[in-house]
């Protein structure tokens, strides 16, 4: 069977199958439908390789709270009426571990979910964007989640635009939150940029490369944020970063920094990448230009940007008193890298809320 991008397959599945079942069985139902719940297809990055698991004809159906009692009947009707295949792809999935698993015509589960709209957002993010997005909400939401829910696609919004409005509310950070997150990123870089040279100086080439790799990851995430793109998780970070219109010189520089060369070549690549991303920061207009260029680290024979200068300029521009009083930790995925935390809204909120003096831990009943 010919490969179709997952979003194309999902849209056709809704338009040609799911919508027909719902019209026939529930002609009075108002609903929204789309695909926002994760997967490479939401970023347009799925390939034939993606089809080996958690991929296939999928649609999310959302109903209003007033129709929540109808959800069991909706699920039962879809389970009974959906075909076993669509465009040659099985619509059923094998496996019982809570994920879709492998597409299998004899599988026990299909890829159409039905949820109450507001409840789905609370479960996915820990809050409902329709009620507004507070500073704490932004900072407790991983950028991968934001990439998913603002990526993907909406196929039908028969709830008065309620699904579309929620996605629009999460399109991008408010300006002060953006400054805070960027300042946190530059703070991380400032804390580590002098370490690769020191490692190399004592003969620890492996340690030097490990630190440079961490800096490269931070710079790539930072570069995406500067271009108003939500950084995805690590599998797709390089791909999405490389797609930025002015990323090619930085990609080349980071390849040099991470390559097999000696410390002098590694430093040259890192310096070029640091200065380029510093220029991108100046170009946002979020703070007075710093024009940061590398210089020696004290009297030691290696070069650093002294990135704390850029962080300070961004923090000085923050006017929101809630943010001005916070340490430069940024968003949760700037200081947490555990999948088991970042994919669980309740854990994220409890952790993030506990870090702020006087913060109230959100009770998500999880």
mmCIF file of C-alpha atoms in Angstrom:
data_model
loop_
_atom_site.group_PDB
_atom_site.id
_atom_site.type_symbol
_atom_site.label_atom_id
_atom_site.label_comp_id
_atom_site.label_asym_id
_atom_site.label_seq_id
_atom_site.Cartn_x
_atom_site.Cartn_y
_atom_site.Cartn_z
ATOM 1 C CA UNK A 1 0.000 0.000 0.000
ATOM 2 C CA UNK A 2 1.239 3.505 -0.766
ATOM 3 C CA UNK A 3 2.474 5.603 2.156
ATOM 4 C CA UNK A 4 0.394 8.661 3.015
ATOM 5 C CA UNK A 5 1.523 11.254 5.545
ATOM 6 C CA UNK A 6 -0.318 10.509 8.770
ATOM 7 C CA UNK A 7 -2.196 13.802 8.866
ATOM 8 C CA UNK A 8 -3.438 13.278 5.313
ATOM 9 C CA UNK A 9 -4.558 9.768 6.199
ATOM 10 C CA UNK A 10 -6.281 10.994 9.370
ATOM 11 C CA UNK A 11 -8.102 13.836 7.612
ATOM 12 C CA UNK A 12 -9.420 11.510 4.944
ATOM 13 C CA UNK A 13 -10.419 8.949 7.581
ATOM 14 C CA UNK A 14 -12.463 11.585 9.355
ATOM 15 C CA UNK A 15 -14.018 13.059 6.232
ATOM 16 C CA UNK A 16 -14.803 9.771 4.521
ATOM 17 C CA UNK A 17 -15.563 7.430 7.429
ATOM 18 C CA UNK A 18 -15.828 8.880 10.944
ATOM 19 C CA UNK A 19 -17.974 11.872 10.014
ATOM 20 C CA UNK A 20 -20.313 9.583 8.102
ATOM 21 C CA UNK A 21 -20.786 7.262 11.079
ATOM 22 C CA UNK A 22 -21.487 10.188 13.409
ATOM 23 C CA UNK A 23 -23.973 11.827 11.029
ATOM 24 C CA UNK A 24 -25.839 8.585 10.554
ATOM 25 C CA UNK A 25 -25.918 7.425 14.169
ATOM 26 C CA UNK A 26 -26.007 10.808 15.958
ATOM 27 C CA UNK A 27 -27.416 13.390 13.534
ATOM 28 C CA UNK A 28 -27.902 16.010 16.255
ATOM 29 C CA UNK A 29 -24.385 15.723 17.693
ATOM 30 C CA UNK A 30 -22.184 18.793 17.742
ATOM 31 C CA UNK A 31 -18.537 17.773 17.855
ATOM 32 C CA UNK A 32 -14.995 18.727 16.925
ATOM 33 C CA UNK A 33 -12.384 16.434 15.444
ATOM 34 C CA UNK A 34 -8.674 16.527 14.753
ATOM 35 C CA UNK A 35 -5.345 14.958 15.614
ATOM 36 C CA UNK A 36 -3.444 16.691 18.420
ATOM 37 C CA UNK A 37 -2.315 13.926 20.741
ATOM 38 C CA UNK A 38 1.252 13.147 19.744
ATOM 39 C CA UNK A 39 3.174 11.333 17.062
ATOM 40 C CA UNK A 40 5.657 12.249 14.373
ATOM 41 C CA UNK A 41 2.811 12.914 11.959
ATOM 42 C CA UNK A 42 1.758 15.967 13.982
ATOM 43 C CA UNK A 43 5.029 17.632 12.978
ATOM 44 C CA UNK A 44 4.832 16.358 9.415
ATOM 45 C CA UNK A 45 7.897 14.196 10.056
ATOM 46 C CA UNK A 46 6.488 10.703 9.742
ATOM 47 C CA UNK A 47 7.908 8.332 7.129
ATOM 48 C CA UNK A 48 7.395 4.719 6.140
ATOM 49 C CA UNK A 49 9.473 3.835 9.208
ATOM 50 C CA UNK A 50 6.816 5.414 11.407
ATOM 51 C CA UNK A 51 4.221 2.886 10.332
ATOM 52 C CA UNK A 52 5.693 0.032 12.386
ATOM 53 C CA UNK A 53 3.926 1.139 15.582
ATOM 54 C CA UNK A 54 1.532 3.766 16.978
ATOM 55 C CA UNK A 55 0.632 4.895 13.467
ATOM 56 C CA UNK A 56 -2.423 4.407 11.273
ATOM 57 C CA UNK A 57 -5.906 5.826 10.618
ATOM 58 C CA UNK A 58 -6.525 7.922 13.738
ATOM 59 C CA UNK A 59 -8.984 10.659 14.697
ATOM 60 C CA UNK A 60 -9.790 12.395 17.960
ATOM 61 C CA UNK A 61 -13.444 13.316 18.478
ATOM 62 C CA UNK A 62 -14.326 15.951 21.089
ATOM 63 C CA UNK A 63 -17.758 16.733 22.521
ATOM 64 C CA UNK A 64 -19.029 19.446 24.848
ATOM 65 C CA UNK A 65 -19.556 18.836 28.563
ATOM 66 C CA UNK A 66 -23.309 18.789 27.931
ATOM 67 C CA UNK A 67 -22.829 15.688 25.770
ATOM 68 C CA UNK A 68 -20.356 13.904 28.044
ATOM 69 C CA UNK A 69 -22.995 11.330 29.051
ATOM 70 C CA UNK A 70 -23.221 10.259 25.406
ATOM 71 C CA UNK A 71 -19.543 9.300 25.179
ATOM 72 C CA UNK A 72 -20.027 5.563 25.981
ATOM 73 C CA UNK A 73 -22.647 5.311 23.236
ATOM 74 C CA UNK A 74 -20.454 7.172 20.770
ATOM 75 C CA UNK A 75 -17.542 4.877 21.479
ATOM 76 C CA UNK A 76 -19.719 1.788 21.113
ATOM 77 C CA UNK A 77 -21.142 2.991 17.790
ATOM 78 C CA UNK A 78 -17.717 3.715 16.371
ATOM 79 C CA UNK A 79 -16.411 0.372 17.566
ATOM 80 C CA UNK A 80 -19.276 -1.371 15.774
ATOM 81 C CA UNK A 81 -19.328 0.653 12.546
ATOM 82 C CA UNK A 82 -15.712 1.456 11.665
ATOM 83 C CA UNK A 83 -14.306 -0.619 8.812
ATOM 84 C CA UNK A 84 -11.420 -3.001 9.329
ATOM 85 C CA UNK A 85 -9.293 -1.189 6.724
ATOM 86 C CA UNK A 86 -9.085 2.266 5.188
ATOM 87 C CA UNK A 87 -7.085 2.979 2.019
ATOM 88 C CA UNK A 88 -5.371 -0.357 2.589
ATOM 89 C CA UNK A 89 -4.317 0.436 6.163
ATOM 90 C CA UNK A 90 -5.743 -1.585 9.080
ATOM 91 C CA UNK A 91 -7.916 0.517 11.365
ATOM 92 C CA UNK A 92 -7.457 -1.857 14.303
ATOM 93 C CA UNK A 93 -4.410 -2.161 16.486
ATOM 94 C CA UNK A 94 -2.902 -5.049 18.411
ATOM 95 C CA UNK A 95 -1.538 -4.614 21.923
ATOM 96 C CA UNK A 96 -3.062 -3.812 25.292
ATOM 97 C CA UNK A 97 -0.442 -1.608 26.908
ATOM 98 C CA UNK A 98 -2.439 1.615 26.624
ATOM 99 C CA UNK A 99 -0.806 2.635 23.337
ATOM 100 C CA UNK A 100 -2.096 2.002 19.849
ATOM 101 C CA UNK A 101 0.536 -0.608 19.140
ATOM 102 C CA UNK A 102 0.905 -2.304 15.764
ATOM 103 C CA UNK A 103 -1.724 -1.932 13.038
ATOM 104 C CA UNK A 104 -3.500 -5.280 12.732
ATOM 105 C CA UNK A 105 -6.865 -6.055 11.037
ATOM 106 C CA UNK A 106 -7.587 -8.479 13.870
ATOM 107 C CA UNK A 107 -6.653 -6.083 16.634
ATOM 108 C CA UNK A 108 -9.002 -5.267 19.471
ATOM 109 C CA UNK A 109 -8.791 -1.463 19.399
ATOM 110 C CA UNK A 110 -9.339 1.215 16.787
ATOM 111 C CA UNK A 111 -7.738 4.640 16.469
ATOM 112 C CA UNK A 112 -10.751 6.881 17.043
ATOM 113 C CA UNK A 113 -11.014 8.362 20.533
ATOM 114 C CA UNK A 114 -13.945 10.280 22.004
ATOM 115 C CA UNK A 115 -13.415 12.733 24.866
ATOM 116 C CA UNK A 116 -15.072 15.686 26.540
ATOM 117 C CA UNK A 117 -13.201 18.699 25.189
ATOM 118 C CA UNK A 118 -12.242 20.605 28.338
ATOM 119 C CA UNK A 119 -11.392 17.422 30.220
ATOM 120 C CA UNK A 120 -9.036 16.276 27.489
ATOM 121 C CA UNK A 121 -7.077 19.527 27.696
ATOM 122 C CA UNK A 122 -6.862 19.326 31.472
ATOM 123 C CA UNK A 123 -5.585 15.767 31.234
ATOM 124 C CA UNK A 124 -3.100 16.601 28.491
ATOM 125 C CA UNK A 125 -1.715 19.873 29.855
ATOM 126 C CA UNK A 126 -2.973 20.213 33.416
ATOM 127 C CA UNK A 127 -5.240 23.162 32.537
ATOM 128 C CA UNK A 128 -7.901 24.194 30.044
ATOM 129 C CA UNK A 129 -6.703 27.048 27.772
ATOM 130 C CA UNK A 130 -10.293 28.259 27.427
ATOM 131 C CA UNK A 131 -10.032 29.581 30.986
ATOM 132 C CA UNK A 132 -6.886 31.549 30.134
ATOM 133 C CA UNK A 133 -3.217 30.584 30.227
ATOM 134 C CA UNK A 134 -1.439 31.811 33.341
ATOM 135 C CA UNK A 135 2.316 32.237 33.727
ATOM 136 C CA UNK A 136 2.415 29.032 35.774
ATOM 137 C CA UNK A 137 0.622 27.194 32.976
ATOM 138 C CA UNK A 138 3.135 28.274 30.352
ATOM 139 C CA UNK A 139 6.122 27.374 32.487
ATOM 140 C CA UNK A 140 4.733 23.954 33.457
ATOM 141 C CA UNK A 141 4.069 22.894 29.858
ATOM 142 C CA UNK A 142 6.832 21.128 27.917
ATOM 143 C CA UNK A 143 7.463 22.588 24.482
ATOM 144 C CA UNK A 144 6.932 19.139 22.954
ATOM 145 C CA UNK A 145 3.332 19.229 24.218
ATOM 146 C CA UNK A 146 2.884 22.733 22.819
ATOM 147 C CA UNK A 147 4.315 21.584 19.492
ATOM 148 C CA UNK A 148 1.774 18.747 19.423
ATOM 149 C CA UNK A 149 -1.374 20.626 20.328
ATOM 150 C CA UNK A 150 -0.579 23.600 18.087
ATOM 151 C CA UNK A 151 0.667 21.333 15.310
ATOM 152 C CA UNK A 152 -1.372 18.465 14.003
ATOM 153 C CA UNK A 153 -4.663 19.454 12.402
ATOM 154 C CA UNK A 154 -8.303 20.205 13.080
ATOM 155 C CA UNK A 155 -10.650 18.436 10.679
ATOM 156 C CA UNK A 156 -13.969 19.780 11.959
ATOM 157 C CA UNK A 157 -14.894 22.273 14.668
ATOM 158 C CA UNK A 158 -18.619 22.080 15.221
ATOM 159 C CA UNK A 159 -18.356 23.315 18.808
ATOM 160 C CA UNK A 160 -18.511 26.965 17.883
ATOM 161 C CA UNK A 161 -14.769 27.138 17.262
ATOM 162 C CA UNK A 162 -13.959 25.958 20.801
ATOM 163 C CA UNK A 163 -11.174 23.604 19.698
ATOM 164 C CA UNK A 164 -9.643 26.178 17.380
ATOM 165 C CA UNK A 165 -9.744 28.849 20.089
ATOM 166 C CA UNK A 166 -7.852 26.655 22.515
ATOM 167 C CA UNK A 167 -5.110 26.016 19.984
ATOM 168 C CA UNK A 168 -4.921 29.711 19.171
ATOM 169 C CA UNK A 169 -4.500 30.553 22.867
ATOM 170 C CA UNK A 170 -1.347 28.412 22.884
ATOM 171 C CA UNK A 171 0.154 29.712 19.651
ATOM 172 C CA UNK A 172 3.103 31.411 21.360
ATOM 173 C CA UNK A 173 4.377 32.714 24.688
ATOM 174 C CA UNK A 174 3.360 36.160 25.948
ATOM 175 C CA UNK A 175 6.315 38.498 25.482
ATOM 176 C CA UNK A 176 7.484 38.509 29.110
ATOM 177 C CA UNK A 177 7.255 34.713 29.371
ATOM 178 C CA UNK A 178 9.260 34.492 26.149
ATOM 179 C CA UNK A 179 11.943 36.777 27.632
ATOM 180 C CA UNK A 180 12.030 34.699 30.812
ATOM 181 C CA UNK A 181 12.423 31.401 28.937
ATOM 182 C CA UNK A 182 15.137 32.820 26.666
ATOM 183 C CA UNK A 183 16.987 34.253 29.667
ATOM 184 C CA UNK A 184 16.881 30.846 31.317
ATOM 185 C CA UNK A 185 18.338 29.253 28.185
ATOM 186 C CA UNK A 186 21.198 31.737 28.047
ATOM 187 C CA UNK A 187 21.792 31.233 31.776
ATOM 188 C CA UNK A 188 22.254 27.491 31.196
ATOM 189 C CA UNK A 189 24.742 28.249 28.445
ATOM 190 C CA UNK A 190 26.625 30.729 30.641
ATOM 191 C CA UNK A 191 26.978 28.078 33.326
ATOM 192 C CA UNK A 192 28.607 25.558 30.995
ATOM 193 C CA UNK A 193 30.308 27.385 28.123
ATOM 194 C CA UNK A 194 33.710 27.530 29.853
ATOM 195 C CA UNK A 195 33.794 23.841 30.749
ATOM 196 C CA UNK A 196 34.712 22.208 27.403
ATOM 197 C CA UNK A 197 38.009 24.091 27.244
ATOM 198 C CA UNK A 198 38.909 23.189 30.795
ATOM 199 C CA UNK A 199 38.141 19.521 30.134
ATOM 200 C CA UNK A 200 40.319 19.561 27.035
ATOM 201 C CA UNK A 201 43.116 21.351 28.850
ATOM 202 C CA UNK A 202 43.507 18.442 31.270
ATOM 203 C CA UNK A 203 43.297 15.859 28.502
ATOM 204 C CA UNK A 204 39.649 14.872 28.942
ATOM 205 C CA UNK A 205 38.567 14.879 25.318
ATOM 206 C CA UNK A 206 35.493 12.761 25.985
ATOM 207 C CA UNK A 207 34.343 15.059 28.791
ATOM 208 C CA UNK A 208 34.906 18.079 26.564
ATOM 209 C CA UNK A 209 32.761 16.578 23.821
ATOM 210 C CA UNK A 210 30.018 15.646 26.294
ATOM 211 C CA UNK A 211 29.776 19.233 27.531
ATOM 212 C CA UNK A 212 29.800 20.601 23.982
ATOM 213 C CA UNK A 213 26.978 18.218 23.100
ATOM 214 C CA UNK A 214 24.909 19.633 25.957
ATOM 215 C CA UNK A 215 25.627 23.165 24.797
ATOM 216 C CA UNK A 216 24.688 22.231 21.231
ATOM 217 C CA UNK A 217 21.338 20.905 22.425
ATOM 218 C CA UNK A 218 20.683 24.088 24.411
ATOM 219 C CA UNK A 219 21.642 26.265 21.437
ATOM 220 C CA UNK A 220 19.355 24.359 19.088
ATOM 221 C CA UNK A 221 16.407 24.639 21.452
ATOM 222 C CA UNK A 222 17.226 28.313 21.984
ATOM 223 C CA UNK A 223 17.437 28.915 18.243
ATOM 224 C CA UNK A 224 13.975 27.451 17.731
ATOM 225 C CA UNK A 225 12.529 29.571 20.527
ATOM 226 C CA UNK A 226 14.067 32.666 18.967
ATOM 227 C CA UNK A 227 12.275 31.782 15.720
ATOM 228 C CA UNK A 228 8.960 31.233 17.521
ATOM 229 C CA UNK A 229 9.053 27.491 16.998
ATOM 230 C CA UNK A 230 8.234 25.054 19.794
ATOM 231 C CA UNK A 231 11.287 22.788 20.266
ATOM 232 C CA UNK A 232 10.333 19.121 19.870
ATOM 233 C CA UNK A 233 11.826 16.307 21.868
ATOM 234 C CA UNK A 234 15.285 15.024 21.011
ATOM 235 C CA UNK A 235 14.362 12.663 18.154
ATOM 236 C CA UNK A 236 13.269 15.577 15.976
ATOM 237 C CA UNK A 237 15.250 18.467 17.472
ATOM 238 C CA UNK A 238 17.997 18.440 14.829
ATOM 239 C CA UNK A 239 15.553 17.966 11.969
ATOM 240 C CA UNK A 240 13.332 20.875 12.966
ATOM 241 C CA UNK A 241 16.268 23.116 13.854
ATOM 242 C CA UNK A 242 17.922 22.374 10.517
ATOM 243 C CA UNK A 243 14.764 23.539 8.761
ATOM 244 C CA UNK A 244 15.073 27.095 10.056
ATOM 245 C CA UNK A 245 15.777 29.533 7.217
ATOM 246 C CA UNK A 246 19.156 30.690 8.562
ATOM 247 C CA UNK A 247 20.261 27.542 10.380
ATOM 248 C CA UNK A 248 22.748 26.141 7.846
ATOM 249 C CA UNK A 249 25.865 27.998 9.140
ATOM 250 C CA UNK A 250 25.003 27.066 12.718
ATOM 251 C CA UNK A 251 24.446 23.423 11.778
ATOM 252 C CA UNK A 252 27.851 23.398 10.072
ATOM 253 C CA UNK A 253 29.482 25.033 13.087
ATOM 254 C CA UNK A 254 27.919 22.548 15.512
ATOM 255 C CA UNK A 255 29.030 19.669 13.300
ATOM 256 C CA UNK A 256 32.573 21.008 13.617
ATOM 257 C CA UNK A 257 32.187 21.400 17.362
ATOM 258 C CA UNK A 258 30.926 17.842 17.739
ATOM 259 C CA UNK A 259 33.238 16.257 15.164
ATOM 260 C CA UNK A 260 36.426 14.276 15.508
ATOM 261 C CA UNK A 261 38.760 17.254 15.474
ATOM 262 C CA UNK A 262 40.910 18.493 18.325
ATOM 263 C CA UNK A 263 39.981 21.173 20.842
ATOM 264 C CA UNK A 264 40.922 24.080 18.589
ATOM 265 C CA UNK A 265 38.465 22.951 15.910
ATOM 266 C CA UNK A 266 35.835 22.156 18.527
ATOM 267 C CA UNK A 267 36.195 25.619 20.040
ATOM 268 C CA UNK A 268 36.030 27.323 16.644
ATOM 269 C CA UNK A 269 32.749 25.607 15.821
ATOM 270 C CA UNK A 270 31.260 26.335 19.227
ATOM 271 C CA UNK A 271 32.299 29.993 19.040
ATOM 272 C CA UNK A 272 30.677 30.403 15.627
ATOM 273 C CA UNK A 273 27.422 28.837 16.857
ATOM 274 C CA UNK A 274 27.347 30.910 20.044
ATOM 275 C CA UNK A 275 27.869 34.188 18.211
ATOM 276 C CA UNK A 276 25.242 33.355 15.582
ATOM 277 C CA UNK A 277 22.542 32.562 18.137
ATOM 278 C CA UNK A 278 23.510 35.688 20.082
ATOM 279 C CA UNK A 279 22.878 37.710 16.911
ATOM 280 C CA UNK A 280 19.489 36.039 16.515
ATOM 281 C CA UNK A 281 18.672 37.124 20.059
ATOM 282 C CA UNK A 282 19.585 40.734 19.331
ATOM 283 C CA UNK A 283 17.385 40.635 16.226
ATOM 284 C CA UNK A 284 14.243 39.762 18.202
ATOM 285 C CA UNK A 285 14.109 43.237 19.737
ATOM 286 C CA UNK A 286 13.159 41.697 23.087
ATOM 287 C CA UNK A 287 16.070 43.509 24.766
ATOM 288 C CA UNK A 288 18.599 46.184 23.786
ATOM 289 C CA UNK A 289 21.210 44.529 21.531
ATOM 290 C CA UNK A 290 24.146 43.120 23.468
ATOM 291 C CA UNK A 291 26.357 42.533 20.401
ATOM 292 C CA UNK A 292 27.969 39.714 22.328
ATOM 293 C CA UNK A 293 31.224 38.377 20.936
ATOM 294 C CA UNK A 294 33.536 35.817 22.431
ATOM 295 C CA UNK A 295 36.391 36.757 24.695
ATOM 296 C CA UNK A 296 38.823 34.875 26.946
ATOM 297 C CA UNK A 297 37.440 33.307 30.097
ATOM 298 C CA UNK A 298 39.323 35.330 32.698
ATOM 299 C CA UNK A 299 42.992 34.682 31.855
ATOM 300 C CA UNK A 300 42.470 31.154 30.630
ATOM 301 C CA UNK A 301 43.302 30.175 27.039
ATOM 302 C CA UNK A 302 39.784 29.421 25.812
ATOM 303 C CA UNK A 303 36.983 31.607 24.513
ATOM 304 C CA UNK A 304 33.480 32.136 25.884
ATOM 305 C CA UNK A 305 30.578 34.404 25.076
ATOM 306 C CA UNK A 306 29.904 35.363 28.703
ATOM 307 C CA UNK A 307 26.290 34.548 27.934
ATOM 308 C CA UNK A 308 25.122 35.854 31.282
ATOM 309 C CA UNK A 309 25.199 39.323 29.641
ATOM 310 C CA UNK A 310 22.441 38.291 27.241
ATOM 311 C CA UNK A 311 20.424 36.671 30.022
ATOM 312 C CA UNK A 312 20.681 39.839 32.098
ATOM 313 C CA UNK A 313 19.502 42.050 29.235
ATOM 314 C CA UNK A 314 16.458 39.834 28.665
ATOM 315 C CA UNK A 315 15.598 39.685 32.356
ATOM 316 C CA UNK A 316 15.871 43.463 32.639
ATOM 317 C CA UNK A 317 13.099 43.777 30.065
ATOM 318 C CA UNK A 318 10.607 41.657 32.020
ATOM 319 C CA UNK A 319 7.859 43.801 33.522
ATOM 320 C CA UNK A 320 5.525 41.088 34.849
ATOM 321 C CA UNK A 321 6.053 41.077 38.641
ATOM 322 C CA UNK A 322 5.258 37.357 38.808
ATOM 323 C CA UNK A 323 8.187 36.627 36.516
ATOM 324 C CA UNK A 324 10.588 39.253 37.837
ATOM 325 C CA UNK A 325 10.646 37.511 41.209
ATOM 326 C CA UNK A 326 11.346 34.053 39.804
ATOM 327 C CA UNK A 327 14.800 32.536 39.419
ATOM 328 C CA UNK A 328 15.870 31.974 35.804
ATOM 329 C CA UNK A 329 14.751 28.358 35.582
ATOM 330 C CA UNK A 330 12.477 28.870 32.613
ATOM 331 C CA UNK A 331 9.993 26.269 31.431
ATOM 332 C CA UNK A 332 9.897 22.800 32.932
ATOM 333 C CA UNK A 333 11.725 21.069 30.095
ATOM 334 C CA UNK A 334 14.666 23.426 30.532
ATOM 335 C CA UNK A 335 15.485 21.808 33.872
ATOM 336 C CA UNK A 336 13.826 18.385 33.649
ATOM 337 C CA UNK A 337 14.732 15.780 31.047
ATOM 338 C CA UNK A 338 12.820 12.772 32.367
ATOM 339 C CA UNK A 339 10.252 11.346 29.964
ATOM 340 C CA UNK A 340 8.313 9.913 32.905
ATOM 341 C CA UNK A 341 7.854 13.438 34.264
ATOM 342 C CA UNK A 342 7.386 15.380 31.042
ATOM 343 C CA UNK A 343 4.645 13.093 29.719
ATOM 344 C CA UNK A 344 2.585 13.233 32.929
ATOM 345 C CA UNK A 345 0.747 16.516 33.507
ATOM 346 C CA UNK A 346 0.143 15.868 37.194
ATOM 347 C CA UNK A 347 3.812 15.227 37.946
ATOM 348 C CA UNK A 348 4.883 18.266 35.968
ATOM 349 C CA UNK A 349 2.509 20.582 37.796
ATOM 350 C CA UNK A 350 3.419 19.303 41.239
ATOM 351 C CA UNK A 351 7.104 19.691 40.482
ATOM 352 C CA UNK A 352 6.879 23.102 38.819
ATOM 353 C CA UNK A 353 4.530 24.556 41.431
ATOM 354 C CA UNK A 354 6.776 23.367 44.272
ATOM 355 C CA UNK A 355 9.732 25.411 43.004
ATOM 356 C CA UNK A 356 8.204 28.855 43.435
ATOM 357 C CA UNK A 357 8.109 30.462 46.902
ATOM 358 C CA UNK A 358 4.534 30.603 48.056
ATOM 359 C CA UNK A 359 3.414 28.459 45.126
ATOM 360 C CA UNK A 360 0.283 26.380 45.462
ATOM 361 C CA UNK A 361 0.562 22.815 44.230
ATOM 362 C CA UNK A 362 -2.139 22.093 41.683
ATOM 363 C CA UNK A 363 -4.507 19.254 42.674
ATOM 364 C CA UNK A 364 -5.083 17.286 39.499
ATOM 365 C CA UNK A 365 -6.414 14.167 41.283
ATOM 366 C CA UNK A 366 -3.582 12.141 39.792
#
